[in-house]
Short mmCIF file of C-alpha atoms and ligand atoms in Angstrom, two decimals:
data_model
loop_
_atom_site.label_atom_id
_atom_site.label_comp_id
_atom_site.label_asym_id
_atom_site.label_seq_id
_atom_site.Cartn_x
_atom_site.Cartn_y
_atom_site.Cartn_z
CA MET A 668 0.00 0.00 0.00
CA ALA A 669 1.52 3.32 -1.07
CA ALA A 670 1.19 6.50 0.91
CA THR A 671 -0.59 9.80 0.42
CA VAL A 672 1.71 12.72 1.16
CA VAL A 673 0.89 16.34 1.89
CA ARG A 674 4.07 17.97 0.62
CA ASN A 675 5.57 21.25 1.86
CA ALA A 676 2.71 22.28 4.09
CA GLU A 677 3.24 25.95 4.84
CA TRP A 678 2.11 25.31 8.42
CA MET A 679 1.46 22.10 10.29
CA ILE A 680 0.37 21.40 13.85
CA GLY A 681 2.62 18.53 14.88
CA TRP A 682 2.67 16.65 18.17
CA ASN A 683 5.73 16.86 20.38
CA ALA A 684 5.62 13.73 22.52
CA ALA A 685 8.55 14.93 24.65
CA THR A 686 6.76 18.10 25.80
CA GLY A 687 3.24 16.65 25.57
CA ARG A 688 2.19 19.64 23.48
CA HIS A 689 1.22 20.55 19.97
CA GLU A 690 3.70 22.73 18.10
CA TYR A 691 3.84 24.57 14.80
CA LEU A 692 5.98 23.06 12.05
CA ARG A 693 6.92 25.03 8.92
CA ASP A 694 7.32 23.61 5.39
CA ALA A 695 6.69 20.09 6.64
CA ASP A 696 5.45 16.88 5.02
CA LEU A 697 2.86 14.51 6.36
CA ALA A 698 2.37 11.03 4.91
CA PHE A 699 -0.28 8.46 5.67
CA GLU A 700 -0.80 4.92 4.51
CA GLY A 701 -4.15 3.22 4.97
CA ASP A 702 -5.58 4.51 8.25
CA ARG A 703 -2.23 5.47 9.84
CA ILE A 704 0.18 8.39 9.78
CA VAL A 705 3.62 7.15 8.68
CA PHE A 706 5.60 10.40 8.53
CA VAL A 707 5.50 13.90 10.07
CA GLY A 708 8.41 16.28 9.49
CA LYS A 709 10.72 17.60 6.80
CA GLY A 710 11.56 15.82 3.56
CA TYR A 711 9.48 12.65 3.19
CA ARG A 712 11.39 10.37 0.83
CA GLY A 713 9.16 7.28 0.80
CA ALA A 714 6.96 6.17 -2.05
CA ALA A 715 3.74 8.08 -2.59
CA GLU A 716 0.80 7.19 -4.78
CA ARG A 717 -0.82 10.57 -4.21
CA GLU A 718 0.66 14.00 -3.57
CA ILE A 719 -1.23 16.98 -2.15
CA ASP A 720 0.44 20.36 -2.53
CA GLY A 721 0.75 21.79 0.98
CA ARG A 722 1.70 25.31 -0.09
CA GLY A 723 -0.90 27.78 1.14
CA ARG A 724 -2.23 25.16 3.53
CA MET A 725 -2.13 24.22 7.17
CA VAL A 726 -2.39 20.57 8.21
CA MET A 727 -4.27 20.22 11.49
CA PRO A 728 -5.07 17.17 13.60
CA GLY A 729 -8.69 15.99 13.55
CA LEU A 730 -10.70 17.51 16.41
CA VAL A 731 -12.27 15.35 19.11
CA ASN A 732 -15.79 16.12 20.38
CA ILE A 733 -16.67 14.28 23.58
CA HIS A 734 -20.28 15.39 24.11
CA SER A 735 -23.16 15.93 21.69
CA HIS A 736 -26.79 15.02 21.08
CA PRO A 737 -27.03 15.06 17.27
CA ALA A 738 -30.42 13.37 16.93
CA SER A 739 -32.28 15.94 19.00
CA GLU A 740 -30.37 19.22 19.14
CA PRO A 741 -30.66 20.22 15.47
CA PHE A 742 -34.44 20.47 15.97
CA ASN A 743 -34.05 23.10 18.68
CA LYS A 744 -32.76 25.70 16.24
CA GLY A 745 -35.05 28.71 16.06
CA LEU A 746 -36.64 27.66 19.34
CA MET A 747 -34.22 27.35 22.23
CA GLU A 748 -31.59 30.02 21.57
CA GLU A 749 -33.11 32.38 24.11
CA ARG A 750 -35.29 29.98 26.07
CA GLY A 751 -34.69 28.89 29.66
CA SER A 752 -36.76 28.76 32.81
CA THR A 753 -36.04 31.85 34.89
CA LYS A 754 -37.54 30.08 37.91
CA LEU A 755 -35.47 26.93 37.34
CA GLY A 756 -31.98 28.39 37.29
CA MET A 757 -32.22 29.51 33.63
CA SER A 758 -32.03 25.89 32.46
CA SER A 759 -34.18 24.74 29.52
CA LEU A 760 -34.00 21.09 30.61
CA TYR A 761 -37.23 20.81 32.54
CA GLU A 762 -39.75 23.07 30.86
CA PHE A 763 -38.69 23.32 27.21
CA MET A 764 -36.41 20.52 26.01
CA LEU A 765 -39.05 17.85 26.57
CA LEU A 766 -41.53 19.59 24.29
CA VAL A 767 -39.64 19.04 21.02
CA ARG A 768 -39.76 15.39 20.01
CA PRO A 769 -39.01 14.75 16.34
CA PRO A 770 -40.28 11.47 14.85
CA PRO A 771 -37.60 8.71 14.52
CA GLU A 772 -37.01 9.14 10.78
CA ALA A 773 -36.48 12.87 11.24
CA ALA A 774 -34.14 12.23 14.16
CA ARG A 775 -31.99 10.11 11.83
CA ALA A 776 -31.87 13.02 9.39
CA GLY A 777 -31.05 15.49 12.15
CA ALA A 778 -28.15 13.34 13.29
CA LEU A 779 -26.73 13.21 9.75
CA PHE A 780 -27.09 16.98 9.48
CA ALA A 781 -25.22 17.42 12.76
CA VAL A 782 -22.45 15.08 11.57
CA SER A 783 -22.12 17.09 8.37
CA GLU A 784 -21.54 20.23 10.46
CA LEU A 785 -19.03 18.43 12.66
CA LEU A 786 -17.05 17.12 9.69
CA ARG A 787 -17.17 20.51 8.04
CA SER A 788 -15.63 22.08 11.17
CA GLY A 789 -12.78 19.59 11.31
CA VAL A 790 -14.17 17.08 13.81
CA THR A 791 -13.01 13.56 13.01
CA THR A 792 -14.16 11.86 16.24
CA PHE A 793 -17.40 12.66 18.03
CA THR A 794 -19.50 11.30 20.84
CA ASP A 795 -23.16 10.60 20.12
CA TYR A 796 -24.83 10.71 23.55
CA SER A 797 -28.39 9.79 22.68
CA LEU A 798 -31.33 7.52 23.27
CA PRO A 799 -30.84 4.46 21.03
CA ARG A 800 -32.38 4.99 17.60
CA PRO A 801 -32.98 2.74 14.57
CA HIS A 802 -30.06 2.26 12.13
CA TRP A 803 -27.76 4.12 14.51
CA MET A 804 -24.49 2.32 13.75
CA GLN A 805 -25.20 1.93 10.05
CA ASP A 806 -25.98 5.64 9.67
CA LEU A 807 -22.89 6.82 11.54
CA ALA A 808 -20.58 4.35 9.83
CA GLY A 809 -21.88 5.62 6.48
CA THR A 810 -20.83 9.20 7.22
CA GLY A 811 -17.16 8.25 7.49
CA ILE A 812 -16.72 9.97 10.86
CA ARG A 813 -15.16 8.20 13.86
CA ALA A 814 -17.99 7.87 16.36
CA CYS A 815 -18.25 7.00 19.99
CA LEU A 816 -21.75 5.61 20.60
CA ALA A 817 -23.05 6.64 24.00
CA PRO A 818 -26.53 5.09 24.36
CA SER A 819 -28.12 6.74 27.39
CA PHE A 820 -30.27 5.20 30.12
CA ARG A 821 -31.67 6.29 33.48
CA SER A 822 -33.94 5.19 36.30
CA ALA A 823 -36.12 8.30 36.55
CA ARG A 824 -37.82 10.84 34.31
CA TRP A 825 -38.19 14.48 35.21
CA SER A 826 -41.00 16.90 34.41
CA THR A 827 -42.32 20.21 35.65
CA PRO A 828 -46.00 20.57 36.55
CA ASP A 829 -45.79 24.35 36.85
CA GLY A 830 -42.55 25.86 35.48
CA HIS A 831 -41.05 26.36 38.93
CA SER A 832 -40.71 22.88 40.45
CA VAL A 833 -39.33 19.59 39.12
CA ARG A 834 -40.80 16.16 39.73
CA TYR A 835 -38.93 12.85 39.38
CA ASP A 836 -40.75 9.61 38.51
CA TRP A 837 -38.63 6.57 39.42
CA ASP A 838 -38.66 3.17 37.76
CA GLU A 839 -35.61 1.08 38.65
CA GLY A 840 -36.65 -1.74 36.31
CA MET A 841 -36.72 0.67 33.36
CA GLY A 842 -33.18 1.80 34.20
CA ARG A 843 -31.78 -1.73 34.45
CA GLU A 844 -33.41 -2.86 31.19
CA ALA A 845 -32.28 0.23 29.33
CA MET A 846 -28.72 -0.27 30.59
CA ALA A 847 -28.67 -3.87 29.39
CA ALA A 848 -29.81 -2.76 25.92
CA ALA A 849 -27.25 0.06 25.94
CA LEU A 850 -24.40 -2.30 26.79
CA GLU A 851 -25.33 -4.48 23.81
CA LEU A 852 -24.97 -1.41 21.61
CA VAL A 853 -21.63 -0.50 23.20
CA ASP A 854 -20.36 -4.02 22.50
CA GLY A 855 -21.74 -3.84 18.96
CA ALA A 856 -19.93 -0.56 18.34
CA ASN A 857 -16.65 -1.91 19.70
CA THR A 858 -16.76 -4.81 17.24
CA HIS A 859 -18.28 -2.96 14.25
CA ASN A 860 -16.67 -3.88 10.96
CA SER A 861 -16.10 -0.23 9.95
CA GLY A 862 -13.37 -0.02 12.63
CA ARG A 863 -14.51 3.57 13.25
CA LEU A 864 -17.13 2.97 15.92
CA PHE A 865 -16.55 2.48 19.60
CA GLY A 866 -18.72 2.65 22.68
CA MET A 867 -19.19 4.62 25.87
CA VAL A 868 -21.28 3.69 28.89
CA ALA A 869 -23.66 6.62 29.25
CA PRO A 870 -26.02 6.93 32.20
CA ALA A 871 -28.05 10.07 31.57
CA GLN A 872 -28.01 12.42 34.56
CA VAL A 873 -26.81 12.35 38.15
CA ASP A 874 -30.28 13.20 39.48
CA THR A 875 -32.11 10.56 37.37
CA CYS A 876 -29.91 7.55 38.08
CA SER A 877 -29.90 5.58 41.32
CA ALA A 878 -26.60 4.84 43.07
CA GLU A 879 -27.09 1.15 42.23
CA LEU A 880 -27.52 1.89 38.52
CA LEU A 881 -24.45 4.15 38.45
CA GLN A 882 -22.32 1.60 40.28
CA ALA A 883 -23.41 -1.15 37.87
CA ALA A 884 -22.59 1.21 34.98
CA VAL A 885 -19.08 1.86 36.34
CA ALA A 886 -18.49 -1.90 36.69
CA ALA A 887 -19.62 -2.43 33.07
CA ALA A 888 -17.35 0.37 31.83
CA LYS A 889 -14.32 -0.94 33.71
CA GLN A 890 -14.95 -4.47 32.48
CA ARG A 891 -14.88 -3.18 28.88
CA ASN A 892 -12.16 -0.58 29.43
CA ALA A 893 -14.72 1.84 27.94
CA PRO A 894 -15.18 5.47 28.98
CA ILE A 895 -18.26 6.39 31.00
CA GLN A 896 -20.05 9.75 30.95
CA LEU A 897 -22.77 11.32 33.07
CA HIS A 898 -24.45 14.73 33.04
CA ALA A 899 -23.75 16.25 36.46
CA ALA A 900 -23.36 19.67 38.00
CA GLN A 901 -25.29 21.00 35.01
CA SER A 902 -28.08 22.99 36.68
CA VAL A 903 -28.91 24.82 39.88
CA VAL A 904 -32.03 22.65 40.19
CA GLU A 905 -29.93 19.48 40.08
CA PHE A 906 -27.47 20.86 42.66
CA ARG A 907 -30.33 21.68 45.06
CA GLU A 908 -32.00 18.34 44.40
CA MET A 909 -28.86 16.38 45.25
CA THR A 910 -28.05 18.40 48.36
CA THR A 911 -31.65 17.95 49.50
CA ARG A 912 -31.53 14.20 48.91
CA HIS A 913 -28.08 13.46 50.27
CA GLY A 914 -26.68 16.52 52.02
CA LYS A 915 -23.84 16.37 49.48
CA THR A 916 -22.98 18.25 46.31
CA PRO A 917 -23.53 16.22 43.11
CA ILE A 918 -19.75 15.80 42.65
CA GLU A 919 -19.28 14.86 46.31
CA TRP A 920 -22.04 12.24 46.09
CA LEU A 921 -20.49 10.80 42.91
CA ALA A 922 -17.11 10.58 44.62
CA ASP A 923 -18.69 8.76 47.55
CA ILE A 924 -20.47 6.15 45.40
CA GLY A 925 -17.29 5.43 43.41
CA PHE A 926 -18.21 7.11 40.14
CA LEU A 927 -15.17 9.40 39.87
CA TYR A 928 -12.06 7.79 38.36
CA ASP A 929 -9.81 8.23 35.35
CA GLY A 930 -12.30 6.60 32.96
CA ALA A 931 -15.17 8.91 33.90
CA ILE A 932 -16.35 12.08 32.15
CA ILE A 933 -18.62 14.62 33.82
CA GLY A 934 -20.74 16.69 31.46
CA HIS A 935 -20.67 19.56 32.37
CA GLY A 936 -19.24 20.08 35.85
CA ILE A 937 -20.40 23.70 36.06
CA PHE A 938 -22.33 23.90 39.32
CA ILE A 939 -19.68 22.84 41.76
CA ASP A 940 -19.61 23.98 45.37
CA GLU A 941 -17.69 27.20 44.72
CA HIS A 942 -19.78 28.42 41.75
CA SER A 943 -21.05 31.97 42.36
CA GLN A 944 -24.69 30.88 41.84
CA ILE A 945 -24.24 28.12 44.46
CA ARG A 946 -21.92 29.36 47.21
CA TRP A 947 -22.00 26.06 49.11
CA PRO A 948 -20.15 26.62 52.41
CA TYR A 949 -17.59 23.85 51.85
CA GLU A 950 -15.12 23.52 48.97
CA GLY A 951 -13.79 20.27 47.58
CA ASP A 952 -15.39 19.53 44.20
CA ILE A 953 -12.48 20.66 41.99
CA GLU A 954 -10.12 18.59 44.10
CA ARG A 955 -12.43 15.58 43.89
CA LEU A 956 -12.47 15.79 40.10
CA ALA A 957 -8.74 16.44 39.78
CA SER A 958 -7.43 13.86 42.23
CA SER A 959 -9.65 11.10 40.80
CA GLY A 960 -8.50 11.76 37.23
CA THR A 961 -12.08 12.46 36.12
CA SER A 962 -12.47 14.44 32.89
CA VAL A 963 -14.96 17.25 32.28
CA ALA A 964 -16.88 17.71 29.02
CA HIS A 965 -17.02 21.47 28.54
CA CYS A 966 -19.76 22.76 26.24
CA PRO A 967 -19.84 26.52 26.73
CA ALA A 968 -22.19 27.67 23.94
CA ILE A 969 -25.48 26.22 25.17
CA PHE A 970 -24.93 27.49 28.70
CA GLY A 971 -23.54 30.84 27.66
CA ARG A 972 -26.70 31.55 25.68
CA ARG A 973 -28.64 31.29 28.98
CA GLY A 974 -26.23 33.35 31.05
CA ILE A 975 -24.54 30.31 32.65
CA LEU A 976 -20.76 30.00 32.88
CA LEU A 977 -18.30 27.35 34.00
CA GLN A 978 -16.06 29.26 36.44
CA ASN A 979 -13.63 28.81 34.90
CA PHE A 980 -11.93 26.62 32.30
CA GLY A 981 -8.44 27.94 33.08
CA LYS A 982 -8.84 27.38 36.80
CA TYR A 983 -10.07 23.81 36.30
CA ARG A 984 -7.04 23.16 34.10
CA ARG A 985 -4.55 24.71 36.51
CA ARG A 986 -5.99 22.60 39.31
CA GLY A 987 -5.29 19.49 37.21
CA ILE A 988 -8.62 18.52 35.67
CA ASN A 989 -8.50 17.02 32.17
CA ILE A 990 -11.02 18.80 29.93
CA GLY A 991 -12.43 17.90 26.53
CA LEU A 992 -14.86 20.01 24.51
CA GLY A 993 -18.29 19.16 23.20
CA THR A 994 -21.08 20.67 21.15
CA ASP A 995 -24.04 20.10 23.44
CA THR A 996 -26.23 22.07 21.05
CA PHE A 997 -26.55 23.40 17.52
CA PRO A 998 -24.74 24.52 15.52
CA HIS A 999 -22.42 21.54 15.59
CA ASN A 1000 -19.59 23.87 14.71
CA PHE A 1001 -16.64 22.81 16.82
CA ILE A 1002 -14.43 25.77 15.96
CA ASP A 1003 -17.22 28.07 17.11
CA GLU A 1004 -17.39 26.08 20.36
CA MET A 1005 -13.64 26.60 20.79
CA ARG A 1006 -14.13 30.34 20.38
CA TRP A 1007 -16.92 30.34 22.99
CA ALA A 1008 -14.64 28.37 25.34
CA ALA A 1009 -11.85 30.89 25.01
CA VAL A 1010 -13.98 34.01 25.27
CA LEU A 1011 -16.33 32.86 28.03
CA CYS A 1012 -13.44 31.71 30.20
CA LYS A 1013 -11.90 35.18 29.98
CA VAL A 1014 -15.30 36.76 30.68
CA SER A 1015 -16.02 34.55 33.68
CA ALA A 1016 -12.57 35.26 35.14
CA SER A 1017 -12.47 38.94 34.10
CA ASN A 1018 -8.95 38.10 33.01
CA VAL A 1019 -7.56 37.91 29.47
CA GLU A 1020 -4.90 35.47 30.67
CA ALA A 1021 -7.35 33.07 32.36
CA THR A 1022 -6.84 30.65 29.47
CA SER A 1023 -5.14 30.59 26.08
CA LEU A 1024 -5.96 29.28 22.65
CA ALA A 1025 -3.13 26.76 23.10
CA GLU A 1026 -4.96 25.38 26.13
CA ILE A 1027 -8.32 25.33 24.31
CA PHE A 1028 -6.77 23.58 21.30
CA HIS A 1029 -5.20 21.00 23.61
CA ALA A 1030 -8.66 20.28 25.10
CA ALA A 1031 -10.21 20.12 21.62
CA THR A 1032 -7.76 17.41 20.58
CA VAL A 1033 -5.69 15.40 23.07
CA GLY A 1034 -7.78 16.41 26.10
CA GLY A 1035 -10.82 14.88 24.43
CA ALA A 1036 -8.82 11.88 23.25
CA LYS A 1037 -7.63 11.20 26.78
CA ALA A 1038 -11.21 11.39 28.09
CA LEU A 1039 -12.21 8.83 25.46
CA LYS A 1040 -9.27 6.63 26.52
CA ARG A 1041 -7.60 6.97 23.12
CA ASP A 1042 -3.96 7.84 22.52
CA ASP A 1043 -4.14 7.37 18.73
CA ILE A 1044 -6.29 10.39 17.83
CA GLY A 1045 -6.19 14.17 18.30
CA ARG A 1046 -2.54 14.49 17.28
CA LEU A 1047 -0.36 14.29 14.20
CA ALA A 1048 2.28 11.70 15.06
CA VAL A 1049 3.64 8.56 13.44
CA GLY A 1050 1.46 5.55 14.24
CA CYS A 1051 -1.64 7.60 15.02
CA LYS A 1052 -4.85 7.50 13.02
CA ALA A 1053 -4.79 9.47 9.79
CA ASP A 1054 -7.51 11.85 11.06
CA LEU A 1055 -6.67 15.36 9.90
CA SER A 1056 -7.85 18.41 8.05
CA LEU A 1057 -6.42 20.92 5.61
CA VAL A 1058 -6.97 24.65 6.10
CA ASP A 1059 -6.81 27.10 3.19
CA LEU A 1060 -4.43 29.78 4.43
CA ARG A 1061 -5.30 32.00 1.45
CA HIS A 1062 -8.95 32.24 2.51
CA PRO A 1063 -9.82 35.91 3.20
CA THR A 1064 -10.78 35.14 6.81
CA MET A 1065 -7.20 33.96 7.44
CA GLN A 1066 -5.65 37.23 6.23
CA PRO A 1067 -3.34 38.75 7.22
CA LEU A 1068 -1.66 35.45 7.97
CA ARG A 1069 0.63 35.54 10.97
CA ASP A 1070 -0.68 32.97 13.50
CA PRO A 1071 -2.95 30.50 11.67
CA LEU A 1072 -4.66 28.95 14.71
CA LYS A 1073 -5.64 32.38 16.00
CA SER A 1074 -6.96 33.33 12.56
CA LEU A 1075 -8.92 30.08 12.34
CA VAL A 1076 -10.60 30.18 15.74
CA PHE A 1077 -11.13 33.92 16.21
CA SER A 1078 -11.87 34.85 12.59
CA GLY A 1079 -12.24 31.99 10.13
CA LEU A 1080 -14.29 29.38 12.03
CA GLU A 1081 -15.05 26.43 9.72
CA ARG A 1082 -14.90 28.47 6.54
CA PRO A 1083 -11.23 27.98 5.59
CA ILE A 1084 -11.34 24.20 6.25
CA THR A 1085 -11.31 22.58 2.83
CA ASP A 1086 -10.47 18.91 3.29
CA VAL A 1087 -11.02 16.43 6.11
CA PHE A 1088 -9.72 12.87 6.31
CA VAL A 1089 -10.77 10.13 8.73
CA ASP A 1090 -8.81 6.86 8.71
CA GLY A 1091 -7.00 8.30 5.70
CA LYS A 1092 -10.22 8.60 3.67
CA ALA A 1093 -11.55 11.92 2.39
CA VAL A 1094 -14.89 12.86 3.96
CA VAL A 1095 -14.79 16.59 3.11
CA ALA A 1096 -13.25 17.94 -0.10
CA GLU A 1097 -13.20 21.56 -1.30
CA GLY A 1098 -15.40 22.43 1.65
CA ARG A 1099 -18.11 19.91 0.74
CA VAL A 1100 -19.11 16.90 2.83
CA LEU A 1101 -18.81 13.89 0.51
CA THR A 1102 -20.70 11.30 2.53
CA ILE A 1103 -24.06 12.92 3.36
CA ASP A 1104 -26.95 13.86 1.05
CA LEU A 1105 -27.53 17.29 2.58
CA PRO A 1106 -30.61 18.42 0.58
CA ALA A 1107 -32.52 15.23 1.49
CA VAL A 1108 -31.43 15.42 5.10
CA MET A 1109 -32.44 19.09 5.43
CA GLU A 1110 -35.88 18.44 3.97
CA ALA A 1111 -36.53 15.57 6.39
CA MET A 1112 -35.24 17.68 9.27
CA ASN A 1113 -37.55 20.60 8.45
CA ARG A 1114 -40.52 18.26 8.17
CA GLY A 1115 -39.58 16.69 11.49
CA GLN A 1116 -39.39 20.05 13.26
CA ARG A 1117 -42.83 21.06 11.95
CA GLN A 1118 -44.31 17.77 13.20
CA ALA A 1119 -42.60 18.14 16.57
CA LEU A 1120 -43.99 21.67 16.97
CA GLU A 1121 -47.52 20.49 16.22
CA ASN A 1122 -47.26 18.21 19.27
CA ALA A 1123 -45.43 20.65 21.55
CA PRO A 1124 -48.50 22.32 23.17
CA SER A 1125 -49.94 18.93 24.18
CA LEU A 1126 -46.70 18.19 26.09
CA ASP A 1127 -46.56 21.57 27.81
CA TYR A 1128 -47.78 21.76 31.43
CA ALA A 1129 -49.91 24.82 30.61
CA LYS A 1130 -50.84 23.71 27.06
CA ARG A 1131 -49.56 27.04 25.73
CA PRO A 1132 -49.60 27.66 21.97
CA VAL A 1133 -46.25 27.27 20.17
CA GLU A 1134 -45.93 31.03 19.62
CA GLU A 1135 -46.02 31.52 23.36
CA ILE A 1136 -43.66 28.67 24.24
CA PHE A 1137 -41.14 29.67 21.58
CA PRO A 1138 -41.74 33.31 20.63
CA MET A 1139 -40.46 34.57 17.28
CA THR A 1140 -37.68 37.15 17.30
CA LEU A 1141 -39.84 39.73 15.55
CA GLU A 1142 -43.56 40.02 15.04
CA THR A 1143 -44.81 39.32 11.53
CA GLY A 1144 -45.88 42.54 9.80
CA ARG A 1145 -48.61 42.93 7.20
ZN1 ZN B 2287 -25.62 17.02 27.14
#
């Protein structure tokens, strides 16, 4: 098998194993053969069956997204951007999210749409944290992306009867059965013939899973050497609920039941004891996360839109917590999420030096890879997966060109990304996603959102009309 070589790349983001950091390389070559990188550096002299001219281009490692809900979130566009419950800590989880339920066929289309956005923004590995859906593995495998299937399960459902309180309905049997089905999917992903799927054990939320269910989930994850993820410390309501139930913060309770360890990911880890909206009298949550080796999935956009901040990314990092990034919402534009992460950290700390783009980029690549228990992705190094993208340095958004990563994240976003490879195969070329029929997917997604909105009032506690639940930005004139 002969190699593909990107020759004389003007800029490249290489991995320095000695320092454990990414670094810029100039006028470098990168070669890959099959699904693996075989050369990174100057002057590749091996055989090549295909040459890509690297002049005017930057070669960048594929980005790693450790938290997303692609089958549901695309349908919230135009609805949820400015919607949260002011009497439930600004969260949209209890009053609004439950009202938008696209039919299964539409959910498939929404997921493909989300994957197209992820690929387009340079993501080569993503985590699909969702309720199991038909054709899940087949659909994801067909897109060419590397996907971590995270089929979610829980032992309680929440609802609000009035917009200011939350009720939990428990059914332990439901949780156990759903976990058994989820583990079958995890095992199926780990042995899928595409070689690009793998599995995560994914209990849904700290306040909807019993201690027994979470402990069984940890045992199943350890047995498989699979990562495990749980939503926790994600809302004020959840923090109050857990302290009411147990007299412990959500993170403290998880530490005590044995959930925190180096294979665990907490999405989103915002409402810890020292958060300014909490002000719990005892501090220890950051230390609990850091000393256990637990990772945090940081998804700033969806929270930032509701006035909620993780306080703060830089502090978590300095205290030793591994962080990966995720797109918990639409758009599934990972570069945009990186920009939110950088800016909101500085805003929450009132300090321009609270974090750096280098630190954000580390989280977006190797931080995420570590959380997913992978050391073969998120970096350009010999032996790693050939997951990478090419950035057009001549794109107007990259000009003037001095520091290409800064130009990309603060100015260009996904626009200058022209080509994306996963396992050495092209999935985006000339800025177009090759593996997804976008017009068909968009039509099905629009139809699905209309259907979901027809049902929304019947699911609302007050049976409000759609226009009242999700007001339009402007009134319609005559
Ligand atoms: Zn989430």
